[in-house]
Coordinates of C-alpha atoms in Angstrom, one line a residue:
Chain A
X1 CA 0.3 49.0 78.5
X2 CA 2.9 49.1 75.3
X3 CA 6.2 48.3 76.2
X4 CA 8.3 50.5 72.9
X5 CA 11.8 50.5 74.9
X6 CA 13.6 47.2 74.8
X7 CA 14.7 45.4 78.3
X8 CA 18.3 45.6 77.3
X9 CA 17.7 49.5 76.7
X10 CA 16.2 50.1 80.3
X11 CA 18.8 47.7 81.9
X12 CA 21.3 49.9 79.8
X13 CA 19.7 53.2 81.1
X14 CA 19.7 52.0 84.4
X15 CA 23.7 50.8 84.3
X16 CA 24.4 54.4 82.7
X17 CA 23.0 56.3 84.7
X18 CA 24.4 54.1 88.1
X19 CA 27.8 54.6 86.3
X20 CA 27.0 58.6 85.9
X21 CA 26.4 58.6 89.5
X22 CA 29.7 56.6 90.4
X23 CA 31.7 59.0 88.1
X24 CA 30.4 62.1 89.8
X25 CA 31.1 60.6 93.5
X26 CA 34.3 59.6 92.1
X27 CA 35.1 63.6 90.6
X28 CA 34.1 65.0 93.6
X29 CA 36.0 62.6 95.7
X30 CA 39.2 63.1 93.8
X31 CA 38.7 67.0 93.9
X32 CA 37.8 67.2 97.2
X33 CA 41.4 64.8 98.3
X34 CA 43.0 67.3 95.5
X35 CA 41.5 70.0 98.0
X36 CA 42.6 68.7 100.9
X37 CA 46.1 67.9 99.6
X38 CA 46.5 71.4 98.2
X39 CA 45.1 72.7 101.9
X40 CA 47.6 70.4 103.9
X41 CA 50.5 72.1 101.5
X42 CA 49.1 75.4 102.1
X43 CA 48.7 75.4 106.1
X44 CA 52.4 74.0 105.8
X45 CA 54.5 76.2 103.7
X46 CA 52.2 79.3 104.2
X47 CA 51.0 79.4 107.5
X48 CA 53.1 76.9 109.8
X49 CA 56.5 77.7 108.2
X50 CA 55.7 81.2 108.2
X51 CA 55.2 81.2 112.1
X52 CA 58.1 78.8 112.7
X53 CA 60.4 81.3 111.0
X54 CA 59.1 84.0 112.7
X55 CA 59.9 82.6 116.0
X56 CA 63.4 82.0 115.0
X57 CA 63.9 85.4 114.1
X58 CA 62.3 86.0 117.7
X59 CA 64.9 84.3 119.1
X60 CA 67.9 85.7 117.2
X61 CA 66.4 88.9 118.5
X62 CA 66.3 87.9 121.7
X63 CA 69.8 86.4 121.7
X64 CA 70.7 89.9 120.5
X65 CA 68.8 91.9 123.1
X66 CA 70.2 89.7 125.8
X67 CA 74.1 90.1 124.4
X68 CA 73.5 94.1 124.9
X69 CA 72.1 93.8 128.0
X70 CA 74.9 91.5 129.2
X71 CA 77.0 94.6 127.9
X72 CA 75.3 97.1 129.6
X73 CA 76.3 95.2 133.0
X74 CA 79.9 95.9 131.8
X75 CA 80.9 92.7 130.1
X76 CA 83.8 92.8 127.7
X77 CA 82.4 89.3 126.3
X78 CA 82.5 89.3 122.3
X79 CA 79.6 88.2 120.7
X80 CA 79.7 84.6 119.3
X81 CA 78.6 86.1 115.8
X82 CA 79.0 89.0 114.7
X83 CA 76.5 92.0 115.4
X84 CA 76.2 92.4 111.6
X85 CA 75.7 89.2 110.8
X86 CA 73.1 89.1 112.9
X87 CA 71.3 92.0 111.7
X88 CA 71.7 90.8 107.9
X89 CA 70.6 87.5 109.7
X90 CA 67.2 89.5 110.4
X91 CA 67.1 91.5 107.4
X92 CA 67.2 88.1 105.2
X93 CA 64.1 87.1 107.5
X94 CA 62.0 90.2 106.8
X95 CA 62.7 89.6 103.1
X96 CA 61.6 86.2 102.8
X97 CA 58.8 86.9 104.8
X98 CA 57.5 89.6 102.2
X99 CA 58.2 87.5 99.7
X100 CA 56.7 84.0 101.1
X101 CA 54.2 84.8 104.0
X102 CA 53.1 88.0 103.5
X103 CA 49.3 88.5 103.2
X104 CA 48.6 91.8 103.3
X105 CA 50.4 93.0 100.5
X106 CA 51.4 89.7 99.4
X107 CA 51.3 88.2 95.8
X108 CA 51.6 84.5 96.0
X109 CA 48.4 82.5 95.0
X110 CA 48.3 81.4 98.7
X111 CA 48.4 85.2 99.8
X112 CA 45.9 86.2 97.4
X113 CA 43.8 83.2 98.2
X114 CA 44.0 83.6 102.1
X115 CA 43.6 87.5 101.5
X116 CA 40.1 86.7 99.8
X117 CA 39.2 84.2 103.1
X118 CA 39.9 87.1 105.1
X119 CA 37.9 89.6 103.2
X120 CA 34.8 86.6 102.7
X121 CA 34.9 86.1 106.6
X122 CA 35.6 89.9 107.6
X123 CA 38.9 89.6 109.8
X124 CA 40.7 92.1 107.4
X125 CA 41.3 93.5 110.5
X126 CA 44.5 90.9 111.2
X127 CA 45.9 92.6 107.5
X128 CA 46.5 96.3 108.9
X129 CA 47.9 94.8 112.1
X130 CA 50.6 92.7 109.9
X131 CA 51.2 95.9 108.1
X132 CA 51.9 98.0 111.0
X133 CA 54.0 94.9 112.6
X134 CA 56.0 95.0 109.4
X135 CA 56.8 98.3 109.0
X136 CA 57.4 98.2 112.8
X137 CA 60.0 95.2 112.5
X138 CA 61.4 97.5 109.2
X139 CA 62.2 100.5 111.1
X140 CA 63.6 98.3 114.1
X141 CA 66.1 96.4 111.9
X142 CA 66.8 99.6 110.1
X143 CA 67.9 101.4 113.6
X144 CA 69.9 97.8 114.8
X145 CA 72.2 98.4 111.6
X146 CA 72.1 102.1 111.7
X147 CA 73.6 101.6 115.1
X148 CA 76.3 98.9 114.2
X149 CA 76.9 100.9 111.2
X150 CA 77.8 104.1 112.8
X151 CA 80.4 103.0 114.8
X152 CA 78.7 100.7 117.7
X153 CA 80.7 102.9 120.6
X154 CA 78.7 105.8 119.9
X155 CA 75.7 104.5 120.4
X156 CA 75.3 103.5 124.1
X157 CA 74.6 99.5 124.6
X158 CA 71.4 100.6 126.5
X159 CA 70.1 102.4 123.9
X160 CA 71.0 99.2 121.4
X161 CA 69.5 96.9 124.1
X162 CA 66.3 99.0 123.8
X163 CA 66.4 98.9 120.2
X164 CA 66.9 95.3 120.0
X165 CA 63.9 94.4 122.7
X166 CA 61.7 96.7 120.2
X167 CA 62.4 94.5 117.1
X168 CA 61.5 91.6 119.6
X169 CA 58.2 92.8 121.0
X170 CA 57.8 93.8 116.9
X171 CA 58.2 90.1 115.7
X172 CA 56.4 89.5 118.6
X173 CA 53.4 91.2 117.4
X174 CA 53.5 89.3 113.9
X175 CA 54.2 86.2 115.2
X176 CA 50.7 86.9 117.3
X177 CA 49.3 88.0 113.8
X178 CA 50.3 85.2 112.1
X179 CA 49.1 82.8 115.0
X180 CA 45.7 84.3 114.2
X181 CA 46.1 83.7 110.6
X182 CA 46.7 80.0 111.1
X183 CA 43.7 79.6 113.6
X184 CA 41.5 81.2 110.7
X185 CA 43.1 79.6 107.9
X186 CA 42.8 76.0 110.0
X187 CA 38.9 77.3 110.4
X188 CA 38.5 77.8 106.7
X189 CA 40.0 74.5 105.6
X190 CA 37.8 72.7 107.9
X191 CA 35.3 74.8 106.3
X192 CA 36.4 73.4 103.1
X193 CA 36.3 69.8 103.9
X194 CA 33.3 69.7 105.5
X195 CA 31.7 71.4 102.4
X196 CA 33.4 68.9 100.2
X197 CA 32.0 66.0 102.5
X198 CA 28.3 67.2 102.4
X199 CA 28.8 67.3 98.7
X200 CA 29.9 63.7 98.7
X201 CA 27.0 62.7 101.1
X202 CA 24.7 64.8 99.4
X203 CA 25.4 63.8 95.9
X204 CA 25.5 59.8 97.0
X205 CA 22.3 60.1 98.8
X206 CA 20.6 61.5 96.0
X207 CA 22.4 59.2 93.6
X208 CA 21.6 56.2 95.9
X209 CA 17.7 57.6 95.5
X210 CA 17.5 58.0 91.9
X211 CA 18.9 54.7 91.2
X212 CA 16.4 53.0 93.3
X213 CA 14.0 54.9 92.0
X214 CA 15.1 54.3 88.4
X215 CA 15.5 50.5 89.3
X216 CA 12.1 50.4 90.8
X217 CA 10.5 51.9 87.2
X218 CA 12.6 49.1 85.6
X219 CA 11.3 46.5 87.7
X220 CA 8.2 47.6 87.8
X221 CA 8.3 47.3 83.8
X222 CA 9.6 43.9 83.9
X223 CA 8.7 41.6 87.0
X224 CA 5.4 41.9 86.9
X225 CA 5.1 41.3 83.4
X226 CA 7.9 38.2 83.9
X227 CA 5.3 37.0 86.8
X228 CA 2.2 36.6 85.1
X229 CA 4.1 34.9 82.2
X230 CA 5.2 32.8 84.9
X231 CA 1.6 32.2 86.3
X232 CA 0.4 31.6 82.4
X233 CA 3.0 29.0 82.2
X234 CA 2.2 27.4 85.5
X235 CA -1.3 27.3 84.3
X236 CA -0.8 25.8 81.3
X237 CA 1.4 23.1 82.9
X238 CA -0.9 22.3 85.7
X239 CA -4.6 22.7 83.5
X240 CA -3.7 22.7 80.1
X241 CA -5.5 26.2 79.8
X242 CA -4.0 28.4 77.2
X243 CA -4.8 32.1 77.5
X244 CA -4.2 34.8 74.8
X245 CA -1.3 37.1 76.0
X246 CA -2.3 40.6 76.2
X247 CA 1.5 41.9 75.8
X248 CA 1.4 44.8 73.4
X249 CA 4.6 46.0 72.8
X250 CA 7.6 45.6 71.3
X251 CA 10.4 44.8 73.8
X252 CA 11.8 41.3 74.4
X253 CA 9.5 40.3 76.8
X254 CA 6.8 40.9 74.8
X255 CA 8.6 38.6 71.9
X256 CA 9.0 36.4 74.9
X257 CA 5.4 36.3 75.2
X258 CA 4.4 36.0 71.8
X259 CA 7.1 33.1 71.4
X260 CA 5.5 31.6 74.4
X261 CA 2.3 31.8 73.1
X262 CA 2.7 30.8 69.7
X263 CA 3.8 27.4 71.3
X264 CA 1.7 27.0 73.8
X265 CA -1.3 27.3 71.0
X266 CA 0.9 24.7 69.0
X267 CA 1.0 22.3 72.1
X268 CA -2.9 23.2 72.3
X269 CA -3.5 22.3 69.0
X270 CA -1.4 19.2 68.7
X271 CA -3.3 18.0 72.0
X272 CA -6.7 18.6 70.9
X273 CA -5.4 16.6 67.9
X274 CA -4.2 13.8 70.2
X275 CA -7.5 14.0 72.0
X276 CA -9.2 13.4 68.6
X277 CA -7.0 11.0 67.6
X278 CA -7.2 9.0 70.5
X279 CA -10.8 9.1 70.3
X280 CA -10.8 8.0 67.2
X281 CA -8.5 5.5 67.5
X282 CA -11.0 3.7 70.6
X283 CA -13.8 4.5 68.2
X284 CA -11.8 2.1 65.6
X285 CA -10.9 -0.6 68.0
X286 CA -14.3 -0.6 69.6
X287 CA -16.1 -1.6 66.2
X288 CA -14.4 -4.5 65.4
X289 CA -15.2 -5.4 69.1
X290 CA -18.6 -5.1 69.1
X291 CA -19.0 -7.8 66.2
X292 CA -16.8 -9.8 67.9
X293 CA -18.3 -9.1 71.4
X294 CA -21.7 -10.2 70.2
X295 CA -21.2 -12.9 67.9
X296 CA -19.0 -14.6 70.7
X297 CA -21.6 -13.9 73.0
X298 CA -24.1 -15.7 70.7
X299 CA -21.8 -18.6 70.1
X300 CA -22.2 -19.2 74.5
X301 CA -25.6 -18.4 74.6
X302 CA -27.0 -20.1 72.1
X303 CA -24.9 -23.2 71.7
X304 CA -28.2 -25.1 69.8
X305 CA -27.8 -22.8 66.9
X306 CA -25.3 -24.7 64.8
X307 CA -26.1 -23.3 61.8
X308 CA -25.4 -19.7 62.9
X309 CA -21.6 -20.9 63.7
X310 CA -19.6 -20.9 60.2
X311 CA -20.7 -17.1 59.3
X312 CA -20.6 -16.1 63.6
X313 CA -17.1 -17.8 63.2
X314 CA -16.1 -16.0 60.1
X315 CA -17.1 -12.4 61.4
X316 CA -14.7 -13.1 64.6
X317 CA -11.9 -14.0 62.5
X318 CA -12.2 -11.1 60.5
X319 CA -13.0 -8.4 63.0
X320 CA -10.4 -9.8 65.4
X321 CA -7.8 -9.5 61.8
X322 CA -9.0 -5.7 61.7
X323 CA -8.2 -5.3 65.4
X324 CA -5.1 -6.8 65.0
X325 CA -4.4 -4.8 62.0
X326 CA -5.5 -1.5 64.1
X327 CA -3.0 -2.5 66.8
X328 CA -0.1 -3.0 65.0
X329 CA -0.7 0.0 63.2
X330 CA -0.8 2.1 66.1
X331 CA 2.4 0.3 67.7
X332 CA 4.5 0.9 64.4
X333 CA 3.1 4.5 64.1
X334 CA 4.5 4.8 67.3
X335 CA 7.9 3.4 67.0
X336 CA 8.0 5.2 63.5
X337 CA 7.6 7.9 65.9
X338 CA 10.7 7.4 67.9
X339 CA 12.7 6.4 64.8
X340 CA 12.6 2.5 65.5
X341 CA 10.7 1.3 62.6
X342 CA 12.3 -2.1 61.8
X343 CA 13.1 -2.2 57.7
X344 CA 13.4 -5.8 56.7
X345 CA 13.9 -5.4 52.6
X346 CA 13.7 -8.2 50.5
X347 CA 12.5 -8.7 46.5
X348 CA 8.7 -8.9 46.1
X349 CA 5.8 -8.2 43.8
X350 CA 4.3 -5.3 44.3
X351 CA 1.0 -5.9 42.3
X352 CA 0.6 -9.3 44.8
X353 CA 0.6 -7.0 47.7
X354 CA -1.5 -4.5 46.6
X355 CA -4.1 -7.1 45.5
X356 CA -3.8 -8.6 48.9
X357 CA -4.5 -5.3 50.3
X358 CA -7.4 -4.7 48.7
X359 CA -9.2 -7.8 49.2
X360 CA -8.5 -7.9 52.7
X361 CA -10.4 -4.3 52.6
X362 CA -13.2 -5.4 50.7
X363 CA -14.1 -7.9 53.1
X364 CA -14.9 -5.1 55.4
X365 CA -16.9 -3.0 53.1
X366 CA -20.3 -3.7 52.3
X367 CA -20.3 -1.8 48.7
X368 CA -17.6 -2.6 46.3
X369 CA -15.0 1.2 46.5
X370 CA -12.1 0.3 44.1
X371 CA -12.0 -0.3 40.8
X372 CA -8.3 -1.7 40.4
X373 CA -5.9 -1.3 37.2
X374 CA -2.7 -3.5 38.5
X375 CA 0.0 -3.9 36.2
X376 CA 1.3 -7.6 37.1
X377 CA 5.1 -8.5 38.2
X378 CA 5.9 -5.2 39.5
X379 CA 8.9 -6.5 41.6
X380 CA 11.0 -4.1 44.2
X381 CA 13.1 -4.7 47.2
X382 CA 11.4 -3.6 50.0
X383 CA 9.7 -4.9 53.6
X384 CA 6.2 -6.3 52.8
X385 CA 5.0 -6.2 56.0
X386 CA 5.7 -2.4 56.4
X387 CA 4.7 -2.0 52.6
X388 CA 1.2 -3.8 53.7
X389 CA 0.6 -1.5 56.5
X390 CA 1.2 1.5 54.0
X391 CA -1.3 0.4 51.3
X392 CA -3.8 -0.8 53.9
X393 CA -3.7 2.9 55.4
X394 CA -3.3 4.5 52.1
X395 CA -6.6 2.5 50.3
X396 CA -8.6 2.9 54.2
X397 CA -7.9 6.9 53.9
X398 CA -9.0 6.9 50.0
X399 CA -12.3 4.8 51.1
X400 CA -12.5 7.4 54.3
X401 CA -12.0 10.5 52.1
X402 CA -14.0 9.2 49.3
X403 CA -17.7 11.2 48.4
X404 CA -20.5 9.9 45.6
X405 CA -21.0 6.5 44.4
X406 CA -17.9 6.7 42.4
X407 CA -15.7 4.1 43.6
X408 CA -11.7 4.8 44.1
X409 CA -9.5 4.0 40.6
X410 CA -6.2 2.4 42.2
X411 CA -4.0 1.9 39.4
X412 CA -0.2 0.3 39.6
X413 CA 2.1 0.7 37.0
X414 CA 5.7 1.6 36.6
X415 CA 7.8 4.5 34.8
X416 CA 11.3 3.8 34.5
X417 CA 13.0 2.7 37.8
X418 CA 9.9 3.7 40.0
X419 CA 6.9 1.9 40.5
X420 CA 3.9 3.9 41.2
X421 CA 0.3 3.3 43.0
X422 CA -1.9 5.8 42.7
X423 CA -5.4 6.0 44.3
X424 CA -8.0 8.4 42.5
X425 CA -10.4 10.0 45.3
X426 CA -13.4 11.8 44.2
X427 CA -14.5 14.8 46.8
X428 CA -15.8 18.1 46.3
X429 CA -15.2 19.0 50.4
X430 CA -11.2 18.7 51.0
X431 CA -8.2 20.0 49.1
X432 CA -5.0 18.4 48.3
X433 CA -3.8 20.8 51.0
X434 CA -6.1 19.6 53.7
X435 CA -5.2 15.9 52.8
X436 CA -1.5 16.9 53.2
X437 CA -2.0 17.3 56.8
X438 CA -3.0 13.6 57.4
X439 CA 1.1 13.1 56.9
X440 CA 1.7 14.7 59.9
X441 CA 1.5 12.4 63.3
X442 CA -1.4 12.3 65.2
X443 CA -4.1 13.2 62.3
X444 CA -7.1 11.3 61.8
X445 CA -10.1 10.7 59.4
X446 CA -13.2 11.0 60.2
X447 CA -15.4 9.4 57.3
X448 CA -18.2 11.5 55.9
X449 CA -18.8 9.0 52.8
X450 CA -21.5 6.2 51.8
X451 CA -19.1 3.4 51.8
X452 CA -18.3 3.2 54.8
X453 CA -14.4 2.3 56.2
X454 CA -13.0 4.4 58.7
X455 CA -9.5 5.7 58.3
X456 CA -8.5 6.6 61.7
X457 CA -5.0 6.9 61.9
X458 CA -4.0 9.2 59.2
X459 CA -1.6 8.6 56.8
X460 CA 1.6 9.3 58.9
X461 CA 2.5 5.8 59.4
X462 CA 2.3 5.2 55.6
X463 CA 5.1 8.2 54.5
X464 CA 7.5 6.9 57.4
X465 CA 7.1 4.1 55.4
X466 CA 7.6 4.9 52.2
X467 CA 10.4 7.0 53.1
X468 CA 12.3 4.0 54.7
X469 CA 12.1 2.5 51.0
X470 CA 13.6 6.0 49.5
X471 CA 10.2 6.7 47.9
X472 CA 7.3 9.8 47.9
X473 CA 4.4 9.6 49.2
X474 CA 2.0 13.1 47.5
X475 CA -1.2 13.9 47.0
X476 CA -2.0 16.2 44.4
X477 CA -5.5 17.8 43.3
X478 CA -7.6 16.3 40.2
X479 CA -9.3 18.4 37.4
X480 CA -12.4 16.9 38.2
X481 CA -13.2 17.5 42.0
X482 CA -11.2 15.2 43.6
X483 CA -7.8 14.5 44.5
X484 CA -4.7 11.6 43.6
X485 CA -2.7 9.7 46.5
X486 CA 0.2 8.7 44.9
X487 CA 3.2 6.5 46.7
X488 CA 6.3 6.0 44.3
X489 CA 8.7 3.1 45.1
X490 CA 12.4 2.5 43.4
X491 CA 12.6 -0.5 41.6
Chain B
X1 CA -63.6 -4.2 63.1
X2 CA -59.6 -5.4 61.8
X3 CA -57.4 -5.8 64.1
X4 CA -54.1 -3.8 63.4
X5 CA -51.3 -5.7 64.4
X6 CA -48.5 -4.3 66.4
X7 CA -45.0 -2.9 65.3
X8 CA -42.1 -5.6 66.3
X9 CA -39.4 -4.9 63.9
X10 CA -36.3 -2.9 64.6
X11 CA -34.0 -0.7 62.1
X12 CA -30.6 -0.8 62.7
X13 CA -29.0 2.2 60.4
X14 CA -25.3 1.8 60.4
X15 CA -22.5 2.0 58.2
X16 CA -21.0 -1.2 59.6
X17 CA -21.9 -4.1 57.7
X18 CA -20.9 -6.9 60.2
X19 CA -23.1 -5.2 63.2
X20 CA -26.0 -4.9 61.2
X21 CA -25.5 -8.5 60.3
X22 CA -25.0 -9.2 64.1
X23 CA -28.3 -7.4 65.3
X24 CA -29.9 -9.0 62.9
X25 CA -28.5 -12.6 63.5
X26 CA -29.4 -11.8 67.2
X27 CA -32.6 -10.6 66.4
X28 CA -33.6 -13.5 64.6
X29 CA -32.6 -16.0 68.0
X30 CA -34.9 -13.7 70.0
X31 CA -37.9 -13.6 67.3
X32 CA -37.7 -10.0 66.5
X33 CA -37.1 -9.1 63.2
X34 CA -34.5 -6.4 61.8
X35 CA -34.3 -4.2 59.3
X36 CA -30.5 -2.8 57.8
X37 CA -29.7 0.6 56.4
X38 CA -26.1 1.1 55.7
X39 CA -26.6 5.1 56.1
X40 CA -29.2 7.6 57.0
X41 CA -30.7 7.9 53.6
X42 CA -31.1 4.4 53.6
X43 CA -32.8 4.6 57.0
X44 CA -35.2 7.3 55.6
X45 CA -36.2 5.0 52.9
X46 CA -36.9 2.2 55.1
X47 CA -39.0 4.2 57.6
X48 CA -41.3 5.5 54.9
X49 CA -41.7 2.5 53.2
X50 CA -41.9 -0.1 57.1
X51 CA -43.5 2.6 59.5
X52 CA -46.1 0.2 60.4
X53 CA -43.8 -2.5 61.4
X54 CA -40.8 -0.6 63.3
X55 CA -41.0 0.0 66.8
X56 CA -37.3 0.7 67.6
X57 CA -34.7 2.2 65.4
X58 CA -31.2 1.4 66.5
X59 CA -28.7 4.6 65.0
X60 CA -24.9 5.1 64.5
X61 CA -23.9 8.2 65.9
X62 CA -21.5 8.3 62.6
X63 CA -23.9 8.2 59.8
X64 CA -22.4 8.7 56.5
X65 CA -23.6 10.9 54.1
X66 CA -24.8 13.1 56.7
X67 CA -24.1 15.4 60.1
X68 CA -25.5 13.3 62.6
X69 CA -27.8 16.0 64.3
X70 CA -29.2 16.3 61.0
X71 CA -29.5 12.4 60.4
X72 CA -31.2 12.2 63.7
X73 CA -33.4 15.2 63.2
X74 CA -34.8 13.8 59.9
X75 CA -35.3 10.0 61.5
X76 CA -37.0 11.5 64.7
X77 CA -39.1 13.5 61.9
X78 CA -39.9 10.7 59.4
X79 CA -40.4 8.2 62.6
X80 CA -42.5 10.4 64.8
X81 CA -43.3 10.0 68.5
X82 CA -43.9 6.3 68.3
X83 CA -40.9 4.9 67.4
X84 CA -37.7 4.4 70.0
X85 CA -34.5 5.8 69.0
X86 CA -31.5 4.4 70.5
X87 CA -28.1 6.0 69.5
X88 CA -25.3 3.1 69.0
X89 CA -21.7 4.5 69.4
X90 CA -18.4 3.3 69.9
X91 CA -17.9 7.3 70.9
X92 CA -15.4 7.9 74.3
X93 CA -18.9 9.9 75.7
X94 CA -21.9 8.4 74.5
X95 CA -24.2 10.2 77.3
X96 CA -22.8 13.5 75.9
X97 CA -23.5 12.9 72.2
X98 CA -26.7 11.6 73.0
X99 CA -27.8 14.9 74.8
X100 CA -26.3 16.7 71.9
X101 CA -28.6 14.9 69.7
X102 CA -31.7 15.0 72.6
X103 CA -31.9 11.1 72.2
X104 CA -32.8 9.7 75.4
X105 CA -31.5 6.2 74.9
X106 CA -28.0 5.0 74.0
X107 CA -25.9 2.2 74.0
X108 CA -22.0 2.5 74.0
X109 CA -20.3 0.1 71.5
X110 CA -19.6 -2.8 72.6
X111 CA -23.0 -3.2 74.3
X112 CA -24.3 -6.2 76.6
X113 CA -26.5 -8.5 74.7
X114 CA -28.8 -8.2 77.3
X115 CA -28.9 -4.7 77.0
X116 CA -29.9 -4.9 73.2
X117 CA -31.7 -7.7 74.1
X118 CA -34.1 -5.9 76.5
X119 CA -34.6 -3.3 73.9
X120 CA -35.4 -5.6 71.0
X121 CA -37.6 -7.6 73.2
X122 CA -39.4 -4.9 75.1

């Protein structure tokens, strides 16, 4: 499966989607809250306040009716408020009702909205009742006003009481209509609130479901692949098994898988090289032990063969020295790896060191593998022990890599402030590039030549020793099928 | 009717001169003539010239100048079935190496002298 969309983009998409859902929910919640607040204002100002004011007008009308009733029973008490003021009060109420609370013909936004609601719910009969109640109230007020303006003494008190009662009844009718209005308005508001709640719930559930679905897709696109990687890492850790990864995409997990692949391949290669190195090293160590073991056994089992003793002891001595040299070489290579190579420079003659190392090697090889041209008295500042090891591994490697019968040409010369040791090797099978890998740790040479000496531990130690001497170890191809090792040291 | 002498010599093919010399010296002590060859090519020459004398070939695994499989195949072809071939190796897995080369007998370096004596004096 190809994964082209990056993990980061998947997560951004998921977060963006979740944020969108949250934004929609917040938006709907804010709208619902605004609607609830608007409904609360509407219910109070348009419905409850209207009902309350009608109630007050009814009280005024009741007091007026009560006053006329008292007068009709012969009382001569005066009204505490002039009748004309009471009528003016009722006129003011009626005018305010028409402006602020009338639904049937009202032009306020609340009236228009409520009218729409009434049409929506089919309760238009109330509008007619309201119109009729209004006309009746208007007529009653006009009659009471005419009674008062036409000199109250001309209209019998009984009649005026009857007009006041009619006004109170008309107000009661309007009150009843407005109570129905309030009940219906309350139902409409409750329905709207319920709808907003349903919307919030639906969007919330849908958003949660879609978020979970998208999260699951993102999870499926990431988690199994990470689990596969972890399994691979664990298998590599436990069994050293490196399996080629199957990630073919271009996202971060694929990149991580490729990086792990490269790392594991490098570790596997390094392990293989280390195993080969250990096998070669063990081989190198066992070779001198074979001679030491065999000759020592000969001396023990056949003490009467005195004529064989000098040669046997000589070989035991030589091979034990070779063994010691190999062990020391490994020890120094390990110290070099940890950066703890001890360096103790002193003035020395490099030509003497080169000759000494070559003589040691000659003793281990049956044929003469070297042709030597050493400039005498090449004084340098160096660590003699380390340089012996460096030259030993350089010449041994050259011997191991050499093909054919031509000897290795060793030259020591000076060039300005530099002493230069070169070893020319005839070989058609290896390039200088191949040879350079021997400078890395845990590289080894398996010999394929006729002269025989093995160089098991490569040239890593040699390179590190030369580096300690601020020198340079290199290899270059020769024009006539071969290559040249060169060791340059400061004089 | 002339009586033909039985082959009694061993041939050591090993690039390590000290190992060859050691086996020759031990052969001297045990009364077994030991022939030497430093590599596969030399060994083939010795087998050709001394075929009738050789009863045993001690062959090092790493044969200079020739791959082990090729070397062993050449030695077996030159020696024929009458000469026993024993692989000597300082490698960590001698049995595996011997099996790869289809050689039945092997000695792991450093070997027990009694094992070598048994082979030479058999």
